[in-house]
Coordinates of C-alpha atoms in Angstrom, one line a residue:
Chain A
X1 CA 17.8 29.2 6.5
X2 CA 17.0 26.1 4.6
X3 CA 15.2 23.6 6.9
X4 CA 14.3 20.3 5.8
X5 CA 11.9 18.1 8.0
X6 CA 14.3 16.1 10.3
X7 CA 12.6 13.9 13.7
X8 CA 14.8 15.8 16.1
X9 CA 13.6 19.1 15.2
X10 CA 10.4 18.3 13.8
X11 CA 8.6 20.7 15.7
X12 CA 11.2 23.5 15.0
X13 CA 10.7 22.9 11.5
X14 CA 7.0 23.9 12.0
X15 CA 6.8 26.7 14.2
X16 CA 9.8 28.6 11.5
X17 CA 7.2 28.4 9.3
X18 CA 5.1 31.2 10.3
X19 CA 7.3 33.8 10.0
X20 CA 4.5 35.1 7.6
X21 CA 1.7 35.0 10.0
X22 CA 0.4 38.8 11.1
X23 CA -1.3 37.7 14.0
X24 CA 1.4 37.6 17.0
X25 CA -1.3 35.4 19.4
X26 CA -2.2 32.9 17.0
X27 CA 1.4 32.3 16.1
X28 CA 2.3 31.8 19.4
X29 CA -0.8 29.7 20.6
X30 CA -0.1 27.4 17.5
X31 CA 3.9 27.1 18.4
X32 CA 2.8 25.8 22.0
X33 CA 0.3 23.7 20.3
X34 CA 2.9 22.4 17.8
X35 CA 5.1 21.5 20.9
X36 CA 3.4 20.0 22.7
X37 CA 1.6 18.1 20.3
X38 CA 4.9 16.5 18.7
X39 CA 6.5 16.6 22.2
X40 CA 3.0 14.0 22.7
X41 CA 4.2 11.6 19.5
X42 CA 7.5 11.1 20.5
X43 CA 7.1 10.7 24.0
X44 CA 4.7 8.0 23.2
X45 CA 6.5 6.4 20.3
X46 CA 3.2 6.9 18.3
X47 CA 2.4 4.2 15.9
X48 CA 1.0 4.5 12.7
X49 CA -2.1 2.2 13.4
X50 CA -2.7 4.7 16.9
X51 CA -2.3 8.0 14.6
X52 CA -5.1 6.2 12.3
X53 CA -7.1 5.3 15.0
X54 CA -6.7 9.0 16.4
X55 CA -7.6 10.2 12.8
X56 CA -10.9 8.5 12.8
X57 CA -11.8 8.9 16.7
X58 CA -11.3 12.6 15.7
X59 CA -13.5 12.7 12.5
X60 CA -16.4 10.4 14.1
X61 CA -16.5 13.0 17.1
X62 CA -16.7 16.1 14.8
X63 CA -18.8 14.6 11.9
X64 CA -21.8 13.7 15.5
X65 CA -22.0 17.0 16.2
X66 CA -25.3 19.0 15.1
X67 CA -27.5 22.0 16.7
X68 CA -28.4 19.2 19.4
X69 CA -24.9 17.7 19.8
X70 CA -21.3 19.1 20.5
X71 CA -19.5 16.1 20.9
X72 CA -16.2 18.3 20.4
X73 CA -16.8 19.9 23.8
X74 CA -17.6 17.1 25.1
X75 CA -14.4 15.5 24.3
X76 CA -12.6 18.3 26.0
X77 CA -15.1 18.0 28.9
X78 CA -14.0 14.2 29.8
X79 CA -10.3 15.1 29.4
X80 CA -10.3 18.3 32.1
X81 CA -9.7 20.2 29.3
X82 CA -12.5 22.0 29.4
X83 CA -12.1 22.5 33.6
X84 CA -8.5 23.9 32.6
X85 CA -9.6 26.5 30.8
X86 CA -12.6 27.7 33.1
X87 CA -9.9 27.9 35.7
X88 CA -7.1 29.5 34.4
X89 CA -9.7 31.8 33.1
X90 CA -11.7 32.3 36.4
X91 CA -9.1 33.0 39.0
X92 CA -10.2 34.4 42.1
X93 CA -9.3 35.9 45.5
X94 CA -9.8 34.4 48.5
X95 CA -13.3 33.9 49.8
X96 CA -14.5 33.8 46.7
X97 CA -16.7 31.5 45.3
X98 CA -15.4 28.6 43.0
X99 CA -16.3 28.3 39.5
X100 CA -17.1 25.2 37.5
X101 CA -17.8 24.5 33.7
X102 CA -21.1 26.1 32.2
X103 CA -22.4 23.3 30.4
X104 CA -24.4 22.7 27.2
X105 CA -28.0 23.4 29.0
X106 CA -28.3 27.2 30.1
X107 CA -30.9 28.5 27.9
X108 CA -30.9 32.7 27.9
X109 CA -33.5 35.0 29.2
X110 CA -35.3 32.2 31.2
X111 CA -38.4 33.9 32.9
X112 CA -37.6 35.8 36.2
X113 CA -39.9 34.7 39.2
X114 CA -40.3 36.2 42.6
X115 CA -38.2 35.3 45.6
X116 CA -40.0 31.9 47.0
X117 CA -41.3 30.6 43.5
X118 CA -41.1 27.0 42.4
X119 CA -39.0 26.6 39.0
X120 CA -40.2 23.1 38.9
X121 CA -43.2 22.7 36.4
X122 CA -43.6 19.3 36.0
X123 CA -44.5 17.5 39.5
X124 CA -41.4 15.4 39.8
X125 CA -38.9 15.2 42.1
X126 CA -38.2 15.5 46.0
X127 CA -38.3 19.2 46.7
X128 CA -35.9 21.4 48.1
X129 CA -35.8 24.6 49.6
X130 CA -32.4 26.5 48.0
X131 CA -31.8 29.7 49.9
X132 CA -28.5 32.0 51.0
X133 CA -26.8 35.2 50.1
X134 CA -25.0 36.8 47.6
X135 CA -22.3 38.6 49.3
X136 CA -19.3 40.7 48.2
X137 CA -15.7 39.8 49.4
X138 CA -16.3 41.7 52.6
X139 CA -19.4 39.6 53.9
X140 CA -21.6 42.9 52.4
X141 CA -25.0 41.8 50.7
X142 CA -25.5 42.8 46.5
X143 CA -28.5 44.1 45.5
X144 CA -29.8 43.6 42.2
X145 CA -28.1 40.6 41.6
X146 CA -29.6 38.2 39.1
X147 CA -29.1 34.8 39.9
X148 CA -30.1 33.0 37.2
X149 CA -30.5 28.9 38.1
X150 CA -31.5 25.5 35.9
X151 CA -30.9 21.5 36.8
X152 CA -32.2 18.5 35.3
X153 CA -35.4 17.1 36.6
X154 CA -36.2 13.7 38.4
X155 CA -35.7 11.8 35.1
X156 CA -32.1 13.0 34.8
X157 CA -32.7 15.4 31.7
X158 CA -32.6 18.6 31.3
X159 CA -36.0 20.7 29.5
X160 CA -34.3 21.1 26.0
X161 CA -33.6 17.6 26.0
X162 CA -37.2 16.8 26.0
X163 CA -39.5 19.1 24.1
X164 CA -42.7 18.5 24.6
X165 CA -42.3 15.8 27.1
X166 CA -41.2 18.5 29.8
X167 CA -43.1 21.8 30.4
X168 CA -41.0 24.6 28.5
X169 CA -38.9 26.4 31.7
X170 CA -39.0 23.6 34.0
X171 CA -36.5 23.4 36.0
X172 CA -35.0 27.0 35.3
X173 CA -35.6 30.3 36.4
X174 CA -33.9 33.8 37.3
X175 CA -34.2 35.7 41.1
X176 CA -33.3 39.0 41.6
X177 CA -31.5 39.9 44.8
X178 CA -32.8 42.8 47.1
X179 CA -31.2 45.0 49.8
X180 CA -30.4 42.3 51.9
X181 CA -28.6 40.2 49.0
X182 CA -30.6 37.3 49.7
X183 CA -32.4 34.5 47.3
X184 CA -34.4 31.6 47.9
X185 CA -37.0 29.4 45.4
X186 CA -37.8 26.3 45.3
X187 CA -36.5 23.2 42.8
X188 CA -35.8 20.1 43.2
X189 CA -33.0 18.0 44.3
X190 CA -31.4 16.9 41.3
X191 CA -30.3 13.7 40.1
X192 CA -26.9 12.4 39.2
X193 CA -27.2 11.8 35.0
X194 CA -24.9 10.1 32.3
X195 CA -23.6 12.5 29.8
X196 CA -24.4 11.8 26.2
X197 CA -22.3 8.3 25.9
X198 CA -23.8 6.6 22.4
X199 CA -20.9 8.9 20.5
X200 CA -17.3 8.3 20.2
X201 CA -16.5 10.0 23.2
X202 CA -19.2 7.4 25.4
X203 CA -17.2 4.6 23.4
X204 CA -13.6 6.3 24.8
X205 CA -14.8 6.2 28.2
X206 CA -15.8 3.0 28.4
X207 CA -12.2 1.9 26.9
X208 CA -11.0 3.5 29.8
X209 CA -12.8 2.2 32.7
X210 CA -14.7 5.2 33.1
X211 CA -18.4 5.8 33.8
X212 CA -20.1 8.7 31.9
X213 CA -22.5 10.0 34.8
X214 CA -22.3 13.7 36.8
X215 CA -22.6 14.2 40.2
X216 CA -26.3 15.5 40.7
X217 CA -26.1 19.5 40.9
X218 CA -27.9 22.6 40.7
X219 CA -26.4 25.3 37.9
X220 CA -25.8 28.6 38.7
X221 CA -25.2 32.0 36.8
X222 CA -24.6 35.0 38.8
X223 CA -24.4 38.7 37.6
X224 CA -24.2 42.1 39.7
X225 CA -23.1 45.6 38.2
X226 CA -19.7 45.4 39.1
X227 CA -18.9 42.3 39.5
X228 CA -17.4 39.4 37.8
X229 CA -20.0 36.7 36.5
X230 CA -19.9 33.9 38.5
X231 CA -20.5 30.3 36.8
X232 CA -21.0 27.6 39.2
X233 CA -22.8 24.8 40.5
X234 CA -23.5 23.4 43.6
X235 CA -23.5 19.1 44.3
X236 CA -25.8 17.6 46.1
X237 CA -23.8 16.6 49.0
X238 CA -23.4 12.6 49.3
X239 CA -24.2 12.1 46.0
X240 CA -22.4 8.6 44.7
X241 CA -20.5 10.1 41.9
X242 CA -18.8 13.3 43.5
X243 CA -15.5 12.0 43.4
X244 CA -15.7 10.4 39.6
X245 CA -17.4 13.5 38.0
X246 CA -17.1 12.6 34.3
X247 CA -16.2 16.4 33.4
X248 CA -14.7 16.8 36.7
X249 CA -16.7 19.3 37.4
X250 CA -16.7 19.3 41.5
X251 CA -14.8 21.2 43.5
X252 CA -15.0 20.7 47.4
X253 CA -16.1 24.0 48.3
X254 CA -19.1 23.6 46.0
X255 CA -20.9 20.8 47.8
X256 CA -23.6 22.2 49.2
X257 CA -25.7 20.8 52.5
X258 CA -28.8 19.0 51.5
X259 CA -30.5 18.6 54.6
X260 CA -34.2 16.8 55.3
X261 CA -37.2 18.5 56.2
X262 CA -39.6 17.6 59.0
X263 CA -43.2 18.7 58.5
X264 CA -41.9 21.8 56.1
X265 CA -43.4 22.7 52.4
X266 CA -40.4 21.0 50.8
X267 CA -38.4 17.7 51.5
X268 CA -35.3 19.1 51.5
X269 CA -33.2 22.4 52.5
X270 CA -30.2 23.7 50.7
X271 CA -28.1 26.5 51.9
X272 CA -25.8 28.1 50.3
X273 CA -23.8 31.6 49.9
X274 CA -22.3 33.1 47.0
X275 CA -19.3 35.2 47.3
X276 CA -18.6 37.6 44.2
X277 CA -15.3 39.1 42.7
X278 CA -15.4 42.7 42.4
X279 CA -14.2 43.9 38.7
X280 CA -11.2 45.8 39.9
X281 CA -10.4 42.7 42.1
X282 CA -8.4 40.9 39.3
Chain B
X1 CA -7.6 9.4 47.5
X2 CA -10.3 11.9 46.9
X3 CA -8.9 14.4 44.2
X4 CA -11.3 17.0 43.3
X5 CA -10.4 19.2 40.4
X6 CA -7.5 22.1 40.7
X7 CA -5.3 24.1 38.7
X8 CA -1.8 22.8 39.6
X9 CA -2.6 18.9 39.6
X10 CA -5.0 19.0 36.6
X11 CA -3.4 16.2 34.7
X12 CA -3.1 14.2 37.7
X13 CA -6.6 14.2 38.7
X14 CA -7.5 13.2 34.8
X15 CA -5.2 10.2 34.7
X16 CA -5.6 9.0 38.0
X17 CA -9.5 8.3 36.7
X18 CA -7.8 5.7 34.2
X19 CA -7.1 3.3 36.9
X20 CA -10.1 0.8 35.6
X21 CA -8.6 1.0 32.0
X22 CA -7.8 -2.5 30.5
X23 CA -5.5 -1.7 28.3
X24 CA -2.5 -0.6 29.3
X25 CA -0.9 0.8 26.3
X26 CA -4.1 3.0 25.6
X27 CA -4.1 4.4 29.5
X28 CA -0.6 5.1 28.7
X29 CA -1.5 7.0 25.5
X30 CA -4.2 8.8 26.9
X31 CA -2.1 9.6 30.1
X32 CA 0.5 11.3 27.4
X33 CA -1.8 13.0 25.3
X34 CA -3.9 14.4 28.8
X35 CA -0.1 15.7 30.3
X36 CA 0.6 17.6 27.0
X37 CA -2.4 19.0 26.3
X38 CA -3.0 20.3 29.8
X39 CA 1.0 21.4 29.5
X40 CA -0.4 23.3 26.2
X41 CA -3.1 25.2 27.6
X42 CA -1.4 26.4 30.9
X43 CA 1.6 27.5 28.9
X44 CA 0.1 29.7 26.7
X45 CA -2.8 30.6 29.0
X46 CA -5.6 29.7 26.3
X47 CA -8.7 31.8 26.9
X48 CA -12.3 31.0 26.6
X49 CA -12.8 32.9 23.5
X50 CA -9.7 30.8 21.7
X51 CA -10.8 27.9 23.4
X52 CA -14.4 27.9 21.8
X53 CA -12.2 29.2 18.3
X54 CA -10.5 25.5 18.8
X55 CA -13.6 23.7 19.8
X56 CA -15.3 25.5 16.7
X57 CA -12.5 24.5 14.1
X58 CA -12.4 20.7 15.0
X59 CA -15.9 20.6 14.5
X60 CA -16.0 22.4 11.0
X61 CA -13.1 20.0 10.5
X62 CA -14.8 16.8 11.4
X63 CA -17.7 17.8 9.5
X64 CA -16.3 18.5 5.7
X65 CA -14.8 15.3 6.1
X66 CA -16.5 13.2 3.5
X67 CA -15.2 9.6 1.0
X68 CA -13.6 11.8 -0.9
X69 CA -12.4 14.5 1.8
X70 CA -9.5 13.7 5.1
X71 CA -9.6 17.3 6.4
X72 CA -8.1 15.7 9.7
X73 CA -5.7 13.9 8.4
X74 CA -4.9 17.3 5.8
X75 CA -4.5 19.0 9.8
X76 CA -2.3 16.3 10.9
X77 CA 0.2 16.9 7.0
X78 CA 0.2 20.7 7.6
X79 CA 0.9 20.7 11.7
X80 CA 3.8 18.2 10.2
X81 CA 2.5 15.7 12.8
X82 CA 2.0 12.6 9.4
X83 CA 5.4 13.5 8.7
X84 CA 6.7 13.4 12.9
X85 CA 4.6 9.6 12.6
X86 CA 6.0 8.1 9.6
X87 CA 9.8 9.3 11.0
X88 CA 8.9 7.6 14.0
X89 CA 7.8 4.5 12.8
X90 CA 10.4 4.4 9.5
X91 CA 13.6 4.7 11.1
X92 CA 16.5 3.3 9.1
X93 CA 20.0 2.5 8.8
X94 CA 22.5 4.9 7.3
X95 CA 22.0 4.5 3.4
X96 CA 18.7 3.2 3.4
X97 CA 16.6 5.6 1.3
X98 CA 14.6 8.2 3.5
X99 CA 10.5 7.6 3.2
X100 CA 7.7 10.2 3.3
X101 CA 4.3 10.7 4.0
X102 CA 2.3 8.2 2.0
X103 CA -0.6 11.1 1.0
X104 CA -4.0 10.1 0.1
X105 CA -4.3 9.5 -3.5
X106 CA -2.3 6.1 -3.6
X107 CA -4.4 3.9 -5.3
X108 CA -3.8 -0.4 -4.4
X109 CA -3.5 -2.5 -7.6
X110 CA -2.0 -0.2 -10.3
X111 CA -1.7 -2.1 -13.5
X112 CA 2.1 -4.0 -13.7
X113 CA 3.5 -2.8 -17.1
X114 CA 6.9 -3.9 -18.9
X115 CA 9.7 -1.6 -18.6
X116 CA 10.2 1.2 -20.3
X117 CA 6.2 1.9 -20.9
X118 CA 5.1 4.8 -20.2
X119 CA 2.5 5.8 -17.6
X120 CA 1.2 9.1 -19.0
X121 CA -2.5 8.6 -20.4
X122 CA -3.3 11.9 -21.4
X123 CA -0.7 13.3 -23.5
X124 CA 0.2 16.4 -21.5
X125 CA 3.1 17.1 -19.8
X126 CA 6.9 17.2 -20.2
X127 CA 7.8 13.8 -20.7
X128 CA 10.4 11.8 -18.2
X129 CA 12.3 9.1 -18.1
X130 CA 12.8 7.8 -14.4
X131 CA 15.6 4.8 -14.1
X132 CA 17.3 3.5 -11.6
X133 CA 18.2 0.6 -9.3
X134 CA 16.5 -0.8 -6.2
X135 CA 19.6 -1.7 -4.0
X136 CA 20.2 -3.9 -0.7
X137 CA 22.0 -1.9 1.9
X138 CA 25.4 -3.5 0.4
X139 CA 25.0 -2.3 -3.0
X140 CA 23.7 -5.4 -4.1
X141 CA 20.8 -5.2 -6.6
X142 CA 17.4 -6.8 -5.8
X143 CA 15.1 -8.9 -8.2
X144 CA 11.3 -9.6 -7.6
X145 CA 11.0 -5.9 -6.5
X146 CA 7.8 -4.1 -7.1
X147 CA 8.4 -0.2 -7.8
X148 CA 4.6 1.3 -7.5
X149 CA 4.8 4.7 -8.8
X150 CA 2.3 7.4 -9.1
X151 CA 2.2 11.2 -9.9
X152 CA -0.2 14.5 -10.4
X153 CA -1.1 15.2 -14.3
X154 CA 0.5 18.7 -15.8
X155 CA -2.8 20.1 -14.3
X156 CA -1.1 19.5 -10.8
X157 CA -4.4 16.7 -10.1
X158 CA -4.3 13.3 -10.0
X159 CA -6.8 10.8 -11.5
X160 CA -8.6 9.8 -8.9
X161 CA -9.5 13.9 -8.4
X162 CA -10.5 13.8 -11.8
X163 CA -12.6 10.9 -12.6
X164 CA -13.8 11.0 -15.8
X165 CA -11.5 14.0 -16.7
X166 CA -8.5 11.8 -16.8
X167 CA -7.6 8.3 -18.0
X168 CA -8.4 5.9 -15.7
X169 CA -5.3 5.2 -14.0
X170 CA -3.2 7.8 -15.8
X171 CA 0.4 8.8 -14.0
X172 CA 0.1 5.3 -12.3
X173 CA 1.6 2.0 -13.2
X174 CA 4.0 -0.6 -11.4
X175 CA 7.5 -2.2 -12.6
X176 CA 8.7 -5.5 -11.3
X177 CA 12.6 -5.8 -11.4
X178 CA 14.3 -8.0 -12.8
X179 CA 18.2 -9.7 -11.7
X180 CA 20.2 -6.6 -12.2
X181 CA 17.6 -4.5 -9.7
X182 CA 17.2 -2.0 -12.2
X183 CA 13.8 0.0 -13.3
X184 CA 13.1 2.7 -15.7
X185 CA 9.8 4.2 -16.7
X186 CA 8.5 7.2 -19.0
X187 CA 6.0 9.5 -16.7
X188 CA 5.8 13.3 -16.9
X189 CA 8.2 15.9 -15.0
X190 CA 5.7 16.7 -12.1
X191 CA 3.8 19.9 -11.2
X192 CA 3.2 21.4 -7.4
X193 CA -0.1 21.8 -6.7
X194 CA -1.9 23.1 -3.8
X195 CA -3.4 21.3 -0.8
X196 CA -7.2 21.2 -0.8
X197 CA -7.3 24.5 0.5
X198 CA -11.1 25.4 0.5
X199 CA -12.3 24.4 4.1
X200 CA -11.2 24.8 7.6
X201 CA -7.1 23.6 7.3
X202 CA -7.0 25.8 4.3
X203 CA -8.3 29.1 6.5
X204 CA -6.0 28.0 8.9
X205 CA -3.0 28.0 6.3
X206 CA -4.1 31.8 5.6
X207 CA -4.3 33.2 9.3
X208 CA -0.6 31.5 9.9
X209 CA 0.7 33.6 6.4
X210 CA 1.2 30.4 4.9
X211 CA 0.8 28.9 1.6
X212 CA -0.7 25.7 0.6
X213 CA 2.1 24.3 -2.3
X214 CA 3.5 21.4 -1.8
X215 CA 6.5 21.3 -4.5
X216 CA 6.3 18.8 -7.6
X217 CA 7.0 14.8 -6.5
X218 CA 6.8 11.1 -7.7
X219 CA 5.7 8.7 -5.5
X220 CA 6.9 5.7 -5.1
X221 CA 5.9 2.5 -3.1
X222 CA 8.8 -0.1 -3.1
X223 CA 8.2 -3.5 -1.4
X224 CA 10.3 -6.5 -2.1
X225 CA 10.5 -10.0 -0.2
X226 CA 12.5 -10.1 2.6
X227 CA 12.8 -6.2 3.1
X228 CA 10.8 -3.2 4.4
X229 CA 8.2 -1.4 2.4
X230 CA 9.5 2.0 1.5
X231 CA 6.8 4.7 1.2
X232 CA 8.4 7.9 -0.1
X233 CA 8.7 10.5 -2.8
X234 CA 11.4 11.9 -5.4
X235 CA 11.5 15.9 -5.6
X236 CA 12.1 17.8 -8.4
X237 CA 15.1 19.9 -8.1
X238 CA 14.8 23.1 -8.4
X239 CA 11.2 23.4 -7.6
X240 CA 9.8 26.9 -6.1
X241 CA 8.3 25.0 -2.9
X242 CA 11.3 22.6 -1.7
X243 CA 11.9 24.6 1.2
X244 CA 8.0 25.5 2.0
X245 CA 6.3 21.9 1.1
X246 CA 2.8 22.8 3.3
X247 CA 2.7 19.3 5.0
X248 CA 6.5 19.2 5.6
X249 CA 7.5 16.3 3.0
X250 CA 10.8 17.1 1.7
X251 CA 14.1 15.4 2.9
X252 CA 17.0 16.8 1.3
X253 CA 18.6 13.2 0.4
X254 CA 15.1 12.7 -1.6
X255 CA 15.8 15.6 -3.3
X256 CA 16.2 13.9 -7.4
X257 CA 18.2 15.7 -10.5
X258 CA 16.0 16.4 -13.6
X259 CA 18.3 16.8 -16.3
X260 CA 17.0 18.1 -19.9
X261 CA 17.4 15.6 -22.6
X262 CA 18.5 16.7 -26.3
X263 CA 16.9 14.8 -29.2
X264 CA 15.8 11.7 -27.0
X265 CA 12.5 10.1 -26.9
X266 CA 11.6 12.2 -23.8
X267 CA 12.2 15.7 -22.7
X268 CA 13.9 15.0 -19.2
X269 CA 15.5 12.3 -17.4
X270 CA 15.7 11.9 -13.8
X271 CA 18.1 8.8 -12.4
X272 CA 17.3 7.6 -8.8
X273 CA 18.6 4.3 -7.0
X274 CA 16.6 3.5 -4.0
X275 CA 18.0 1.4 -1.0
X276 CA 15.7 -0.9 1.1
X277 CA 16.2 -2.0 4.6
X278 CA 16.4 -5.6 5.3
X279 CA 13.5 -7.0 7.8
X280 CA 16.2 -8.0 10.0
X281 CA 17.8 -5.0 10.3
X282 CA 15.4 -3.0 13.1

C-alpha cells in the first residue's frame, strides 16, 4: 500500500509506518499518542506561529532541567498529567486510602526514629502531634509497617533544597508500626509553597491565570509485607490553596484534621488512619 | 464549585483552573491539548514505568538541542505532526502546487544569479537541469517571481552541515523570472540522506523498526507579489524512500520526472511548472 501524507489521514499515515516495530506496547502507546496528538492540531486549527511557540516552550523546559531540576515533570505535574497516571495506576478498593503524586523531594533510607520522635531538626514551625493507624481493609492493625514521612519546613522548603541552611533530615523520618498498627511523631504543620515558577513552566502558569503554590501537606510513603505501597499525602485542613493545588494534588479524603492544642507538648494534633491494599486485592 | 482531582473528570478539573487566563485563544489551546493528552493516557492505560520513559525522552530531547541542533522540532518531522501543521495552515485551491515541510537548513538571502547558472560549487554530483514555469492558477505565467532553491551535495549534506567542507553557499542560489514566468537552473540530481539520527528521535526511529531516509529532494521557496509563498519540495522519481520519507514529506503530485540527457551540457533534466495561489483566493 502506497501511502502518501494527505491532512485527512495524517495520522493513518503514521501509525502504518511501524509495521517494522518488534515491540507490540510501544507500537501501540505511540499509535494512541499519534492520535491524539494530530486529533490535538486539527481540532485546534494549529498555526504555524503556536507550533513554533510549542517548539521552543518545549525545548526551554527540557534544556532547564539538571540533577536539581525536572522541569519535564513538572510540566506534566501542572497539566494533571502527572495525577492521571498515579491514578490509573493506583486503583483501589473501597476503604482504601487515596493516593496522590510522589513528588520530587523523598530522599531514600531517611533515618528510622522511635514512635513519639520529633523529625523536626531545625526549631521552626508550630508543632503538631501526627498520630493514627495503619489498618488493613478489614479495620485489622499491620505490624511492621514502615511509614516513612517528609514535609517542607516553616520557610516553605524542603531539606534538599537548602544544604547547609537546613540540618540534613529535617523534616523526614521513617516509624515502624507495632502489634497494634499504630504511629505517632511529631513535625510540624506545614506550610503551603510555590513550586519552582522562574522556568518555562512558572512563565505558562502565569499566562494562564494560575498561581504556582501547593496546598500545605505532610508526605507519606507506606510499606507492609503484603501490601501495596501506599503514596500519599495528607493537607492541612483549611489551608487557602486546597482547592487550586497547582499539581492538583488534593483529594477530599486526604484532608486531614488539624486541630489546636491547649496546654499540650505540641500546638497542634493531626489524626489520621491509613487504610492498605492487600497484594491479591487488585 | 470545588473540584478536587478524579479519574473520570480529569480534564475537566484541569481546564476549569483556566478560568483567570487572559487570553482566550491560548485557554482554548491549552484546554485542547489537556482533553487529548488526558484522552491519550487513559486510552492506552500508560503506566508509571512508560510514563517516567516519556518524561525521560523529552528531557534528553530538550537537552541535545543546541544552534546547530532542533531535536524537537526533528520529533515534531518524524511523529509527521510539521507536516499535519504546514497542511493545516497551506491549504490551496485545486491546481495550486502542494507545499511541504520547510526543513531546517534553508538559508535567507541566497545569492540572485542569471538563468541558466549553475548552483553546484563543488564539482560533484550528476549534473541537472531544472526548468519550468511559475504559473497563476489560470495558466497565466508570472513575472517578478523569486524561485529560491536549495539542495543536499552528492554527499547527501548541505553546506551549512559542512562549513568549511563545502563552498559557501553551494546547491543554493535564487532566479527571478522574467515576462514569460519561466526558470531554469543547472544544480545536481539529489541524494537521500538520513535524518540526524544520533540522539534521542534517532533511538526512537530504531525501537519503532524504522529508518531515518528521507528520499532525494529540491527545495524550493517561491514568493511573488500579490500571491502566497509556496514552501515545498520536488522528489526524485524513482527514489528508494518515496514511500518511507522519515518525516512524512512526499505528496505524490510533487513527485518530478528526472529524465537522462544524451550529449547535453548536463547529465539529467527535470521539468517542473509550479502554480501559486493568489492572496485573495483563501
Amino acid at each position: 500500500m502506497i501511502r502518501y501524507f494527505t491532512e485527512d489521514g495524517s495520522e493513518d499515515t503514521v501509525n502504518a509506518r511501524m509495521e517494522g516495530c518488534t515491540d507490540p506496547r510501544l507500537a501501540e502507546v505511540m499509535a494512541s499518542l499519534v492520535k491524539h496528538l494530530h486529533a490535538f492540531a486539527k481540532e485546534i486549527q494549529l498555526t504555524q506561529q503556536e507550533w513554533e511557540t510549542g517548539i521552543d516552550f518545549l525545548t526551554r523546559t527540557g534544556k532547564i532541567c539538571s540533577d536539581e531540576r525536572q522541569e519535564v515533570i513538572l510540566l506534566s505535574d501542572v497539566l494533571g498529567f502527572s495525577m492521571l497516571v498515579d491514578a490509573i495506576n493506583n486503583r483501589h478498593p473501597a476503604g482504601a486510602t487515596e493516593s496522590t503524586v510522589f513528588g520530587p523531594f523523598h530522599v531514600a533510607d531517611a533515618p528510622i526514629r522511635s514512635m513519639g520522635d520529633s523529625i523536626s531538626l531545625d526549631g521552626k514551625g508550630e508543632s503538631c502531634l501526627y498520630s493514627g493507624k495503619v489498618l488493613d481493609l478489614h479495620g485489622e492493625p499491620i505490624e511492621g509497617a514502615c511509614v516513612d514521612v517528609w514535609s517542607d519546613n516553616a520557610d516553605g522548603f524542603y531539606d534538599v533544597q537548602q544544604p547547609g541552611v537546613q540540618p540534613k533530615w529535617n523534616n523526614r523520618g521513617r516509624f515502624l508500626t507495632g502489634k497494634d498498627g499504630a504511629y505517632h511523631f511529631v513535625g510540624i504543620k506545614p506550610v503551603s509553597y510555590p513550586i519552582p515558577d522562574d522556568g518555562p513552566v512558572g512563565q505558562m502558569l502565569e499566562q494562564l491565570g494560575r498561581h504556582p503554590y501547593r496546598p500545605a501537606h505532610m508526605h507519606y510513603l507506606i510499606t507492609a509485607p503484603g501490601f501495596h505501597k501506599l503514596v500519599t499525602h495528607t493537607f492541612v485542613g483549611g489551608d487557602a490553596y486546597l482547592q487550586s493545588d497547582a499539581v492538583f494534588g488534593v483529594k477530599s479524603s486526604l484532608i486531614a484534621p488539624f486541630e489546636p492544642l491547649q496546654g499540650a507538648a505540641t500546638k497542634w494534633h493531626s489524626p489520621f488512619n491509613f487504610v492498605l491494599t492487600p497484594m491479591d486485592a487488585r
